[in-house]
């Protein structure tokens, strides 16, 4: 079952953390257990990963990649995937910059399929919006990526469940069962129940559209090593635990209002 108790308290990053080694990395207590048994023992490989957040490249996002990475490092994450709406350039920049913050960058995007949103993790080329759900999933997989469905039962936020069959929904690589931008939590519970019934891997995501909320929901991943490929392999195998807490109402309203303003401005610029 997904857990709602969260073990660190996200807050605004105060300064750049370049070179920071995030908590939970392989450098933490490298041989404490080994001393007890007089043999080296590898440090725990469970990593704290943000798999769903947005930069200013999203039409409703606010902050540049460097602020997202600063926040991720400040709250002790190990890896982060910037998943902008139908854009991938900022995510690729984040992958390049992440090591400067002691982080692993995972490339990806949030694709708007004809049925709703699909996260493509581990891809490096943009998947076009507007394609049928099944074709969107296949385009992601053709690049060796994972197709993860976020907030599937939140119709007002482009969840796909209202527009695809349960068989189609079960034919993905993972389900996001905890999205921190929740109202009652019911949609998250439905997502978790669906994933459990169908034996699907589970993920969490803050769905942050401002940097302060990065890390609000985290996927704990039991990866073989601290790399993007190893993290995604572990997610596909279901070696995950979900942790998170609700984005505060005032922040959700601010994110929504800011997104509306940015859409209006971008629309005017496009005239």
mmCIF file with all atom_site columns, N, CA and C in Angstrom, residues 154-226:
data_model
loop_
_atom_site.group_PDB
_atom_site.id
_atom_site.type_symbol
_atom_site.label_atom_id
_atom_site.label_alt_id
_atom_site.label_comp_id
_atom_site.label_asym_id
_atom_site.label_entity_id
_atom_site.label_seq_id
_atom_site.pdbx_PDB_ins_code
_atom_site.Cartn_x
_atom_site.Cartn_y
_atom_site.Cartn_z
_atom_site.occupancy
_atom_site.B_iso_or_equiv
_atom_site.pdbx_formal_charge
_atom_site.auth_seq_id
_atom_site.auth_comp_id
_atom_site.auth_asym_id
_atom_site.auth_atom_id
_atom_site.pdbx_PDB_model_num
ATOM 1   N N  . UNK A 1 154 ? -7.925  11.278 -12.387 1.00 0.00 ? 154 UNK A N  1
ATOM 2   C CA . UNK A 1 154 ? -8.285  12.684 -12.227 1.00 0.00 ? 154 UNK A CA 1
ATOM 3   C C  . UNK A 1 154 ? -8.652  13.259 -13.602 1.00 0.00 ? 154 UNK A C  1
ATOM 4   N N  . UNK A 1 155 ? -9.922  13.162 -13.932 1.00 0.00 ? 155 UNK A N  1
ATOM 5   C CA . UNK A 1 155 ? -10.377 13.562 -15.262 1.00 0.00 ? 155 UNK A CA 1
ATOM 6   C C  . UNK A 1 155 ? -10.101 15.033 -15.537 1.00 0.00 ? 155 UNK A C  1
ATOM 7   N N  . UNK A 1 156 ? -10.258 15.887 -14.512 1.00 0.00 ? 156 UNK A N  1
ATOM 8   C CA . UNK A 1 156 ? -10.066 17.323 -14.710 1.00 0.00 ? 156 UNK A CA 1
ATOM 9   C C  . UNK A 1 156 ? -8.619  17.687 -14.988 1.00 0.00 ? 156 UNK A C  1
ATOM 10  N N  . UNK A 1 157 ? -7.699  16.748 -14.753 1.00 0.00 ? 157 UNK A N  1
ATOM 11  C CA . UNK A 1 157 ? -6.282  17.007 -14.984 1.00 0.00 ? 157 UNK A CA 1
ATOM 12  C C  . UNK A 1 157 ? -5.737  16.095 -16.079 1.00 0.00 ? 157 UNK A C  1
ATOM 13  N N  . UNK A 1 158 ? -6.591  15.762 -17.028 1.00 0.00 ? 158 UNK A N  1
ATOM 14  C CA . UNK A 1 158 ? -6.194  14.970 -18.200 1.00 0.00 ? 158 UNK A CA 1
ATOM 15  C C  . UNK A 1 158 ? -5.781  13.543 -17.842 1.00 0.00 ? 158 UNK A C  1
ATOM 16  N N  . UNK A 1 159 ? -6.441  12.971 -16.830 1.00 0.00 ? 159 UNK A N  1
ATOM 17  C CA . UNK A 1 159 ? -6.234  11.552 -16.553 1.00 0.00 ? 159 UNK A CA 1
ATOM 18  C C  . UNK A 1 159 ? -6.833  10.708 -17.662 1.00 0.00 ? 159 UNK A C  1
ATOM 19  N N  . UNK A 1 160 ? -6.170  9.622  -18.004 1.00 0.00 ? 160 UNK A N  1
ATOM 20  C CA . UNK A 1 160 ? -6.569  8.849  -19.182 1.00 0.00 ? 160 UNK A CA 1
ATOM 21  C C  . UNK A 1 160 ? -7.685  7.850  -18.909 1.00 0.00 ? 160 UNK A C  1
ATOM 22  N N  . UNK A 1 161 ? -7.947  7.533  -17.647 1.00 0.00 ? 161 UNK A N  1
ATOM 23  C CA . UNK A 1 161 ? -8.846  6.416  -17.333 1.00 0.00 ? 161 UNK A CA 1
ATOM 24  C C  . UNK A 1 161 ? -10.245 6.585  -17.910 1.00 0.00 ? 161 UNK A C  1
ATOM 25  N N  . UNK A 1 162 ? -10.690 7.823  -18.058 1.00 0.00 ? 162 UNK A N  1
ATOM 26  C CA . UNK A 1 162 ? -12.031 8.060  -18.601 1.00 0.00 ? 162 UNK A CA 1
ATOM 27  C C  . UNK A 1 162 ? -12.108 7.810  -20.102 1.00 0.00 ? 162 UNK A C  1
ATOM 28  N N  . UNK A 1 163 ? -10.967 7.647  -20.756 1.00 0.00 ? 163 UNK A N  1
ATOM 29  C CA . UNK A 1 163 ? -10.953 7.589  -22.228 1.00 0.00 ? 163 UNK A CA 1
ATOM 30  C C  . UNK A 1 163 ? -10.312 6.326  -22.790 1.00 0.00 ? 163 UNK A C  1
ATOM 31  N N  . UNK A 1 164 ? -9.829  5.430  -21.928 1.00 0.00 ? 164 UNK A N  1
ATOM 32  C CA . UNK A 1 164 ? -9.240  4.174  -22.402 1.00 0.00 ? 164 UNK A CA 1
ATOM 33  C C  . UNK A 1 164 ? -9.871  3.021  -21.629 1.00 0.00 ? 164 UNK A C  1
ATOM 34  N N  . UNK A 1 165 ? -9.771  1.825  -22.195 1.00 0.00 ? 165 UNK A N  1
ATOM 35  C CA . UNK A 1 165 ? -10.283 0.648  -21.497 1.00 0.00 ? 165 UNK A CA 1
ATOM 36  C C  . UNK A 1 165 ? -9.344  0.275  -20.362 1.00 0.00 ? 165 UNK A C  1
ATOM 37  N N  . UNK A 1 166 ? -9.845  -0.495 -19.413 1.00 0.00 ? 166 UNK A N  1
ATOM 38  C CA . UNK A 1 166 ? -8.999  -0.956 -18.310 1.00 0.00 ? 166 UNK A CA 1
ATOM 39  C C  . UNK A 1 166 ? -7.884  -1.863 -18.828 1.00 0.00 ? 166 UNK A C  1
ATOM 40  N N  . UNK A 1 167 ? -8.141  -2.569 -19.903 1.00 0.00 ? 167 UNK A N  1
ATOM 41  C CA . UNK A 1 167 ? -7.096  -3.410 -20.503 1.00 0.00 ? 167 UNK A CA 1
ATOM 42  C C  . UNK A 1 167 ? -5.970  -2.550 -21.057 1.00 0.00 ? 167 UNK A C  1
ATOM 43  N N  . UNK A 1 168 ? -6.330  -1.457 -21.745 1.00 0.00 ? 168 UNK A N  1
ATOM 44  C CA . UNK A 1 168 ? -5.316  -0.548 -22.272 1.00 0.00 ? 168 UNK A CA 1
ATOM 45  C C  . UNK A 1 168 ? -4.522  0.097  -21.144 1.00 0.00 ? 168 UNK A C  1
ATOM 46  N N  . UNK A 1 169 ? -5.219  0.500  -20.090 1.00 0.00 ? 169 UNK A N  1
ATOM 47  C CA . UNK A 1 169 ? -4.539  1.148  -18.968 1.00 0.00 ? 169 UNK A CA 1
ATOM 48  C C  . UNK A 1 169 ? -3.579  0.194  -18.278 1.00 0.00 ? 169 UNK A C  1
ATOM 49  N N  . UNK A 1 170 ? -3.927  -1.078 -18.252 1.00 0.00 ? 170 UNK A N  1
ATOM 50  C CA . UNK A 1 170 ? -3.061  -2.064 -17.598 1.00 0.00 ? 170 UNK A CA 1
ATOM 51  C C  . UNK A 1 170 ? -1.835  -2.405 -18.430 1.00 0.00 ? 170 UNK A C  1
ATOM 52  N N  . UNK A 1 171 ? -1.832  -1.986 -19.700 1.00 0.00 ? 171 UNK A N  1
ATOM 53  C CA . UNK A 1 171 ? -0.717  -2.308 -20.593 1.00 0.00 ? 171 UNK A CA 1
ATOM 54  C C  . UNK A 1 171 ? 0.298   -1.165 -20.633 1.00 0.00 ? 171 UNK A C  1
ATOM 55  N N  . UNK A 1 172 ? 0.671   -0.651 -19.464 1.00 0.00 ? 172 UNK A N  1
ATOM 56  C CA . UNK A 1 172 ? 1.700   0.377  -19.368 1.00 0.00 ? 172 UNK A CA 1
ATOM 57  C C  . UNK A 1 172 ? 2.788   -0.133 -18.440 1.00 0.00 ? 172 UNK A C  1
ATOM 58  N N  . UNK A 1 173 ? 3.838   0.646  -18.276 1.00 0.00 ? 173 UNK A N  1
ATOM 59  C CA . UNK A 1 173 ? 4.973   0.164  -17.483 1.00 0.00 ? 173 UNK A CA 1
ATOM 60  C C  . UNK A 1 173 ? 4.830   0.455  -15.999 1.00 0.00 ? 173 UNK A C  1
ATOM 61  N N  . UNK A 1 174 ? 4.076   1.477  -15.638 1.00 0.00 ? 174 UNK A N  1
ATOM 62  C CA . UNK A 1 174 ? 3.854   1.804  -14.231 1.00 0.00 ? 174 UNK A CA 1
ATOM 63  C C  . UNK A 1 174 ? 2.703   2.790  -14.125 1.00 0.00 ? 174 UNK A C  1
ATOM 64  N N  . UNK A 1 175 ? 2.140   2.861  -12.919 1.00 0.00 ? 175 UNK A N  1
ATOM 65  C CA . UNK A 1 175 ? 1.055   3.799  -12.621 1.00 0.00 ? 175 UNK A CA 1
ATOM 66  C C  . UNK A 1 175 ? 1.523   4.725  -11.505 1.00 0.00 ? 175 UNK A C  1
ATOM 67  N N  . UNK A 1 176 ? 1.301   6.026  -11.703 1.00 0.00 ? 176 UNK A N  1
ATOM 68  C CA . UNK A 1 176 ? 1.556   6.985  -10.626 1.00 0.00 ? 176 UNK A CA 1
ATOM 69  C C  . UNK A 1 176 ? 0.379   6.888  -9.647  1.00 0.00 ? 176 UNK A C  1
ATOM 70  N N  . UNK A 1 177 ? 0.644   6.359  -8.452  1.00 0.00 ? 177 UNK A N  1
ATOM 71  C CA . UNK A 1 177 ? -0.428  6.120  -7.483  1.00 0.00 ? 177 UNK A CA 1
ATOM 72  C C  . UNK A 1 177 ? -0.483  7.197  -6.406  1.00 0.00 ? 177 UNK A C  1
ATOM 73  N N  . UNK A 1 178 ? 0.525   8.059  -6.373  1.00 0.00 ? 178 UNK A N  1
ATOM 74  C CA . UNK A 1 178 ? 0.462   9.201  -5.446  1.00 0.00 ? 178 UNK A CA 1
ATOM 75  C C  . UNK A 1 178 ? 0.929   10.450 -6.171  1.00 0.00 ? 178 UNK A C  1
ATOM 76  N N  . UNK A 1 179 ? -0.023  11.355 -6.400  1.00 0.00 ? 179 UNK A N  1
ATOM 77  C CA . UNK A 1 179 ? 0.266   12.663 -6.970  1.00 0.00 ? 179 UNK A CA 1
ATOM 78  C C  . UNK A 1 179 ? -0.052  13.674 -5.887  1.00 0.00 ? 179 UNK A C  1
ATOM 79  N N  . UNK A 1 180 ? 0.915   14.516 -5.533  1.00 0.00 ? 180 UNK A N  1
ATOM 80  C CA . UNK A 1 180 ? 0.732   15.378 -4.362  1.00 0.00 ? 180 UNK A CA 1
ATOM 81  C C  . UNK A 1 180 ? -0.275  16.499 -4.591  1.00 0.00 ? 180 UNK A C  1
ATOM 82  N N  . UNK A 1 181 ? -0.633  16.761 -5.836  1.00 0.00 ? 181 UNK A N  1
ATOM 83  C CA . UNK A 1 181 ? -1.632  17.798 -6.118  1.00 0.00 ? 181 UNK A CA 1
ATOM 84  C C  . UNK A 1 181 ? -3.027  17.164 -6.079  1.00 0.00 ? 181 UNK A C  1
ATOM 85  N N  . UNK A 1 182 ? -3.403  16.687 -4.903  1.00 0.00 ? 182 UNK A N  1
ATOM 86  C CA . UNK A 1 182 ? -4.663  15.991 -4.742  1.00 0.00 ? 182 UNK A CA 1
ATOM 87  C C  . UNK A 1 182 ? -5.708  16.881 -4.076  1.00 0.00 ? 182 UNK A C  1
ATOM 88  N N  . UNK A 1 183 ? -6.954  16.490 -4.240  1.00 0.00 ? 183 UNK A N  1
ATOM 89  C CA . UNK A 1 183 ? -8.057  17.183 -3.569  1.00 0.00 ? 183 UNK A CA 1
ATOM 90  C C  . UNK A 1 183 ? -8.504  16.367 -2.362  1.00 0.00 ? 183 UNK A C  1
ATOM 91  N N  . UNK A 1 184 ? -9.142  15.227 -2.623  1.00 0.00 ? 184 UNK A N  1
ATOM 92  C CA . UNK A 1 184 ? -9.598  14.377 -1.523  1.00 0.00 ? 184 UNK A CA 1
ATOM 93  C C  . UNK A 1 184 ? -8.690  13.171 -1.295  1.00 0.00 ? 184 UNK A C  1
ATOM 94  N N  . UNK A 1 185 ? -7.866  12.851 -2.276  1.00 0.00 ? 185 UNK A N  1
ATOM 95  C CA . UNK A 1 185 ? -7.052  11.647 -2.186  1.00 0.00 ? 185 UNK A CA 1
ATOM 96  C C  . UNK A 1 185 ? -7.719  10.431 -2.782  1.00 0.00 ? 185 UNK A C  1
ATOM 97  N N  . UNK A 1 186 ? -8.994  10.548 -3.156  1.00 0.00 ? 186 UNK A N  1
ATOM 98  C CA . UNK A 1 186 ? -9.724  9.405  -3.693  1.00 0.00 ? 186 UNK A CA 1
ATOM 99  C C  . UNK A 1 186 ? -9.120  8.908  -4.998  1.00 0.00 ? 186 UNK A C  1
ATOM 100 N N  . UNK A 1 187 ? -8.762  9.826  -5.892  1.00 0.00 ? 187 UNK A N  1
ATOM 101 C CA . UNK A 1 187 ? -8.187  9.425  -7.182  1.00 0.00 ? 187 UNK A CA 1
ATOM 102 C C  . UNK A 1 187 ? -6.864  8.691  -6.983  1.00 0.00 ? 187 UNK A C  1
ATOM 103 N N  . UNK A 1 188 ? -6.069  9.111  -6.013  1.00 0.00 ? 188 UNK A N  1
ATOM 104 C CA . UNK A 1 188 ? -4.828  8.394  -5.713  1.00 0.00 ? 188 UNK A CA 1
ATOM 105 C C  . UNK A 1 188 ? -5.127  6.971  -5.229  1.00 0.00 ? 188 UNK A C  1
ATOM 106 N N  . UNK A 1 189 ? -6.128  6.824  -4.389  1.00 0.00 ? 189 UNK A N  1
ATOM 107 C CA . UNK A 1 189 ? -6.470  5.489  -3.876  1.00 0.00 ? 189 UNK A CA 1
ATOM 108 C C  . UNK A 1 189 ? -6.967  4.584  -5.002  1.00 0.00 ? 189 UNK A C  1
ATOM 109 N N  . UNK A 1 190 ? -7.775  5.143  -5.910  1.00 0.00 ? 190 UNK A N  1
ATOM 110 C CA . UNK A 1 190 ? -8.214  4.353  -7.060  1.00 0.00 ? 190 UNK A CA 1
ATOM 111 C C  . UNK A 1 190 ? -7.025  3.899  -7.903  1.00 0.00 ? 190 UNK A C  1
ATOM 112 N N  . UNK A 1 191 ? -6.056  4.805  -8.100  1.00 0.00 ? 191 UNK A N  1
ATOM 113 C CA . UNK A 1 191 ? -4.879  4.461  -8.892  1.00 0.00 ? 191 UNK A CA 1
ATOM 114 C C  . UNK A 1 191 ? -4.086  3.345  -8.222  1.00 0.00 ? 191 UNK A C  1
ATOM 115 N N  . UNK A 1 192 ? -3.941  3.435  -6.918  1.00 0.00 ? 192 UNK A N  1
ATOM 116 C CA . UNK A 1 192 ? -3.203  2.397  -6.185  1.00 0.00 ? 192 UNK A CA 1
ATOM 117 C C  . UNK A 1 192 ? -3.913  1.052  -6.269  1.00 0.00 ? 192 UNK A C  1
ATOM 118 N N  . UNK A 1 193 ? -5.226  1.070  -6.094  1.00 0.00 ? 193 UNK A N  1
ATOM 119 C CA . UNK A 1 193 ? -5.991  -0.171 -6.169  1.00 0.00 ? 193 UNK A CA 1
ATOM 120 C C  . UNK A 1 193 ? -5.888  -0.801 -7.549  1.00 0.00 ? 193 UNK A C  1
ATOM 121 N N  . UNK A 1 194 ? -5.941  0.047  -8.591  1.00 0.00 ? 194 UNK A N  1
ATOM 122 C CA . UNK A 1 194 ? -5.831  -0.471 -9.957  1.00 0.00 ? 194 UNK A CA 1
ATOM 123 C C  . UNK A 1 194 ? -4.459  -1.107 -10.179 1.00 0.00 ? 194 UNK A C  1
ATOM 124 N N  . UNK A 1 195 ? -3.403  -0.429 -9.728  1.00 0.00 ? 195 UNK A N  1
ATOM 125 C CA . UNK A 1 195 ? -2.052  -0.967 -9.887  1.00 0.00 ? 195 UNK A CA 1
ATOM 126 C C  . UNK A 1 195 ? -1.891  -2.284 -9.148  1.00 0.00 ? 195 UNK A C  1
ATOM 127 N N  . UNK A 1 196 ? -2.436  -2.365 -7.951  1.00 0.00 ? 196 UNK A N  1
ATOM 128 C CA . UNK A 1 196 ? -2.331  -3.604 -7.180  1.00 0.00 ? 196 UNK A CA 1
ATOM 129 C C  . UNK A 1 196 ? -3.068  -4.750 -7.863  1.00 0.00 ? 196 UNK A C  1
ATOM 130 N N  . UNK A 1 197 ? -4.269  -4.489 -8.328  1.00 0.00 ? 197 UNK A N  1
ATOM 131 C CA . UNK A 1 197 ? -5.057  -5.541 -8.979  1.00 0.00 ? 197 UNK A CA 1
ATOM 132 C C  . UNK A 1 197 ? -4.386  -6.068 -10.239 1.00 0.00 ? 197 UNK A C  1
ATOM 133 N N  . UNK A 1 198 ? -3.668  -5.197 -10.928 1.00 0.00 ? 198 UNK A N  1
ATOM 134 C CA . UNK A 1 198 ? -3.072  -5.581 -12.210 1.00 0.00 ? 198 UNK A CA 1
ATOM 135 C C  . UNK A 1 198 ? -1.575  -5.848 -12.124 1.00 0.00 ? 198 UNK A C  1
ATOM 136 N N  . UNK A 1 199 ? -1.028  -5.842 -10.933 1.00 0.00 ? 199 UNK A N  1
ATOM 137 C CA . UNK A 1 199 ? 0.386   -6.167 -10.745 1.00 0.00 ? 199 UNK A CA 1
ATOM 138 C C  . UNK A 1 199 ? 1.325   -5.177 -11.393 1.00 0.00 ? 199 UNK A C  1
ATOM 139 N N  . UNK A 1 200 ? 0.943   -3.898 -11.403 1.00 0.00 ? 200 UNK A N  1
ATOM 140 C CA . UNK A 1 200 ? 1.754   -2.873 -12.057 1.00 0.00 ? 200 UNK A CA 1
ATOM 141 C C  . UNK A 1 200 ? 2.659   -2.163 -11.054 1.00 0.00 ? 200 UNK A C  1
ATOM 142 N N  . UNK A 1 201 ? 3.867   -1.802 -11.476 1.00 0.00 ? 201 UNK A N  1
ATOM 143 C CA . UNK A 1 201 ? 4.733   -0.998 -10.618 1.00 0.00 ? 201 UNK A CA 1
ATOM 144 C C  . UNK A 1 201 ? 4.081   0.335  -10.264 1.00 0.00 ? 201 UNK A C  1
ATOM 145 N N  . UNK A 1 202 ? 4.427   0.858  -9.081  1.00 0.00 ? 202 UNK A N  1
ATOM 146 C CA . UNK A 1 202 ? 3.827   2.095  -8.594  1.00 0.00 ? 202 UNK A CA 1
ATOM 147 C C  . UNK A 1 202 ? 4.881   3.183  -8.436  1.00 0.00 ? 202 UNK A C  1
ATOM 148 N N  . UNK A 1 203 ? 4.492   4.397  -8.776  1.00 0.00 ? 203 UNK A N  1
ATOM 149 C CA . UNK A 1 203 ? 5.374   5.551  -8.604  1.00 0.00 ? 203 UNK A CA 1
ATOM 150 C C  . UNK A 1 203 ? 4.612   6.682  -7.920  1.00 0.00 ? 203 UNK A C  1
ATOM 151 N N  . UNK A 1 204 ? 5.371   7.702  -7.503  1.00 0.00 ? 204 UNK A N  1
ATOM 152 C CA . UNK A 1 204 ? 4.808   8.928  -6.949  1.00 0.00 ? 204 UNK A CA 1
ATOM 153 C C  . UNK A 1 204 ? 5.443   10.103 -7.662  1.00 0.00 ? 204 UNK A C  1
ATOM 154 N N  . UNK A 1 205 ? 4.758   11.239 -7.604  1.00 0.00 ? 205 UNK A N  1
ATOM 155 C CA . UNK A 1 205 ? 5.321   12.450 -8.195  1.00 0.00 ? 205 UNK A CA 1
ATOM 156 C C  . UNK A 1 205 ? 4.714   13.674 -7.555  1.00 0.00 ? 205 UNK A C  1
ATOM 157 N N  . UNK A 1 206 ? 5.525   14.690 -7.333  1.00 0.00 ? 206 UNK A N  1
ATOM 158 C CA . UNK A 1 206 ? 4.999   15.934 -6.775  1.00 0.00 ? 206 UNK A CA 1
ATOM 159 C C  . UNK A 1 206 ? 4.131   16.666 -7.786  1.00 0.00 ? 206 UNK A C  1
ATOM 160 N N  . UNK A 1 207 ? 4.430   16.450 -9.081  1.00 0.00 ? 207 UNK A N  1
ATOM 161 C CA . UNK A 1 207 ? 3.767   17.222 -10.147 1.00 0.00 ? 207 UNK A CA 1
ATOM 162 C C  . UNK A 1 207 ? 3.973   18.714 -9.897  1.00 0.00 ? 207 UNK A C  1
ATOM 163 N N  . UNK A 1 208 ? 5.146   19.049 -9.364  1.00 0.00 ? 208 UNK A N  1
ATOM 164 C CA . UNK A 1 208 ? 5.446   20.439 -9.009  1.00 0.00 ? 208 UNK A CA 1
ATOM 165 C C  . UNK A 1 208 ? 5.540   21.304 -10.256 1.00 0.00 ? 208 UNK A C  1
ATOM 166 N N  . UNK A 1 209 ? 4.889   22.467 -10.181 1.00 0.00 ? 209 UNK A N  1
ATOM 167 C CA . UNK A 1 209 ? 4.999   23.462 -11.238 1.00 0.00 ? 209 UNK A CA 1
ATOM 168 C C  . UNK A 1 209 ? 5.758   24.689 -10.761 1.00 0.00 ? 209 UNK A C  1
ATOM 169 N N  . UNK A 1 210 ? 6.151   24.671 -9.497  1.00 0.00 ? 210 UNK A N  1
ATOM 170 C CA . UNK A 1 210 ? 7.060   25.673 -8.928  1.00 0.00 ? 210 UNK A CA 1
ATOM 171 C C  . UNK A 1 210 ? 8.114   24.913 -8.137  1.00 0.00 ? 210 UNK A C  1
ATOM 172 N N  . UNK A 1 211 ? 9.321   25.428 -8.088  1.00 0.00 ? 211 UNK A N  1
ATOM 173 C CA . UNK A 1 211 ? 10.437  24.661 -7.553  1.00 0.00 ? 211 UNK A CA 1
ATOM 174 C C  . UNK A 1 211 ? 10.272  24.297 -6.085  1.00 0.00 ? 211 UNK A C  1
ATOM 175 N N  . UNK A 1 212 ? 9.568   25.138 -5.304  1.00 0.00 ? 212 UNK A N  1
ATOM 176 C CA . UNK A 1 212 ? 9.427   24.860 -3.875  1.00 0.00 ? 212 UNK A CA 1
ATOM 177 C C  . UNK A 1 212 ? 8.751   23.527 -3.584  1.00 0.00 ? 212 UNK A C  1
ATOM 178 N N  . UNK A 1 213 ? 7.955   23.033 -4.519  1.00 0.00 ? 213 UNK A N  1
ATOM 179 C CA . UNK A 1 213 ? 7.205   21.804 -4.285  1.00 0.00 ? 213 UNK A CA 1
ATOM 180 C C  . UNK A 1 213 ? 7.904   20.548 -4.805  1.00 0.00 ? 213 UNK A C  1
ATOM 181 N N  . UNK A 1 214 ? 9.078   20.693 -5.381  1.00 0.00 ? 214 UNK A N  1
ATOM 182 C CA . UNK A 1 214 ? 9.838   19.516 -5.813  1.00 0.00 ? 214 UNK A CA 1
ATOM 183 C C  . UNK A 1 214 ? 10.183  18.671 -4.582  1.00 0.00 ? 214 UNK A C  1
ATOM 184 N N  . UNK A 1 215 ? 9.933   17.381 -4.655  1.00 0.00 ? 215 UNK A N  1
ATOM 185 C CA . UNK A 1 215 ? 10.183  16.496 -3.531  1.00 0.00 ? 215 UNK A CA 1
ATOM 186 C C  . UNK A 1 215 ? 8.998   16.315 -2.613  1.00 0.00 ? 215 UNK A C  1
ATOM 187 N N  . UNK A 1 216 ? 7.858   16.891 -2.946  1.00 0.00 ? 216 UNK A N  1
ATOM 188 C CA . UNK A 1 216 ? 6.668   16.755 -2.116  1.00 0.00 ? 216 UNK A CA 1
ATOM 189 C C  . UNK A 1 216 ? 6.150   15.317 -2.136  1.00 0.00 ? 216 UNK A C  1
ATOM 190 N N  . UNK A 1 217 ? 6.369   14.617 -3.224  1.00 0.00 ? 217 UNK A N  1
ATOM 191 C CA . UNK A 1 217 ? 6.064   13.191 -3.317  1.00 0.00 ? 217 UNK A CA 1
ATOM 192 C C  . UNK A 1 217 ? 7.259   12.518 -3.986  1.00 0.00 ? 217 UNK A C  1
ATOM 193 N N  . UNK A 1 218 ? 7.664   11.388 -3.433  1.00 0.00 ? 218 UNK A N  1
ATOM 194 C CA . UNK A 1 218 ? 8.917   10.750 -3.846  1.00 0.00 ? 218 UNK A CA 1
ATOM 195 C C  . UNK A 1 218 ? 8.704   9.262  -4.073  1.00 0.00 ? 218 UNK A C  1
ATOM 196 N N  . UNK A 1 219 ? 9.368   8.749  -5.093  1.00 0.00 ? 219 UNK A N  1
ATOM 197 C CA . UNK A 1 219 ? 9.431   7.310  -5.309  1.00 0.00 ? 219 UNK A CA 1
ATOM 198 C C  . UNK A 1 219 ? 10.761  6.809  -4.753  1.00 0.00 ? 219 UNK A C  1
ATOM 199 N N  . UNK A 1 220 ? 10.705  5.922  -3.771  1.00 0.00 ? 220 UNK A N  1
ATOM 200 C CA . UNK A 1 220 ? 11.908  5.286  -3.239  1.00 0.00 ? 220 UNK A CA 1
ATOM 201 C C  . UNK A 1 220 ? 12.201  4.077  -4.124  1.00 0.00 ? 220 UNK A C  1
ATOM 202 N N  . UNK A 1 221 ? 13.371  4.075  -4.729  1.00 0.00 ? 221 UNK A N  1
ATOM 203 C CA . UNK A 1 221 ? 13.696  3.072  -5.739  1.00 0.00 ? 221 UNK A CA 1
ATOM 204 C C  . UNK A 1 221 ? 14.884  2.237  -5.284  1.00 0.00 ? 221 UNK A C  1
ATOM 205 N N  . UNK A 1 222 ? 14.694  0.934  -5.257  1.00 0.00 ? 222 UNK A N  1
ATOM 206 C CA . UNK A 1 222 ? 15.758  0.001  -4.882  1.00 0.00 ? 222 UNK A CA 1
ATOM 207 C C  . UNK A 1 222 ? 16.549  -0.343 -6.139  1.00 0.00 ? 222 UNK A C  1
ATOM 208 N N  . UNK A 1 223 ? 17.483  0.533  -6.474  1.00 0.00 ? 223 UNK A N  1
ATOM 209 C CA . UNK A 1 223 ? 18.249  0.403  -7.720  1.00 0.00 ? 223 UNK A CA 1
ATOM 210 C C  . UNK A 1 223 ? 19.581  -0.286 -7.473  1.00 0.00 ? 223 UNK A C  1
ATOM 211 N N  . UNK A 1 224 ? 20.100  -0.914 -8.511  1.00 0.00 ? 224 UNK A N  1
ATOM 212 C CA . UNK A 1 224 ? 21.374  -1.609 -8.401  1.00 0.00 ? 224 UNK A CA 1
ATOM 213 C C  . UNK A 1 224 ? 22.542  -0.644 -8.325  1.00 0.00 ? 224 UNK A C  1
ATOM 214 N N  . UNK A 1 225 ? 22.381  0.521  -8.908  1.00 0.00 ? 225 UNK A N  1
ATOM 215 C CA . UNK A 1 225 ? 23.417  1.541  -8.868  1.00 0.00 ? 225 UNK A CA 1
ATOM 216 C C  . UNK A 1 225 ? 22.769  2.908  -9.042  1.00 0.00 ? 225 UNK A C  1
ATOM 217 N N  . UNK A 1 226 ? 23.569  3.942  -8.809  1.00 0.00 ? 226 UNK A N  1
ATOM 218 C CA . UNK A 1 226 ? 23.034  5.306  -8.818  1.00 0.00 ? 226 UNK A CA 1
ATOM 219 C C  . UNK A 1 226 ? 23.155  5.899  -10.219 1.00 0.00 ? 226 UNK A C  1
#
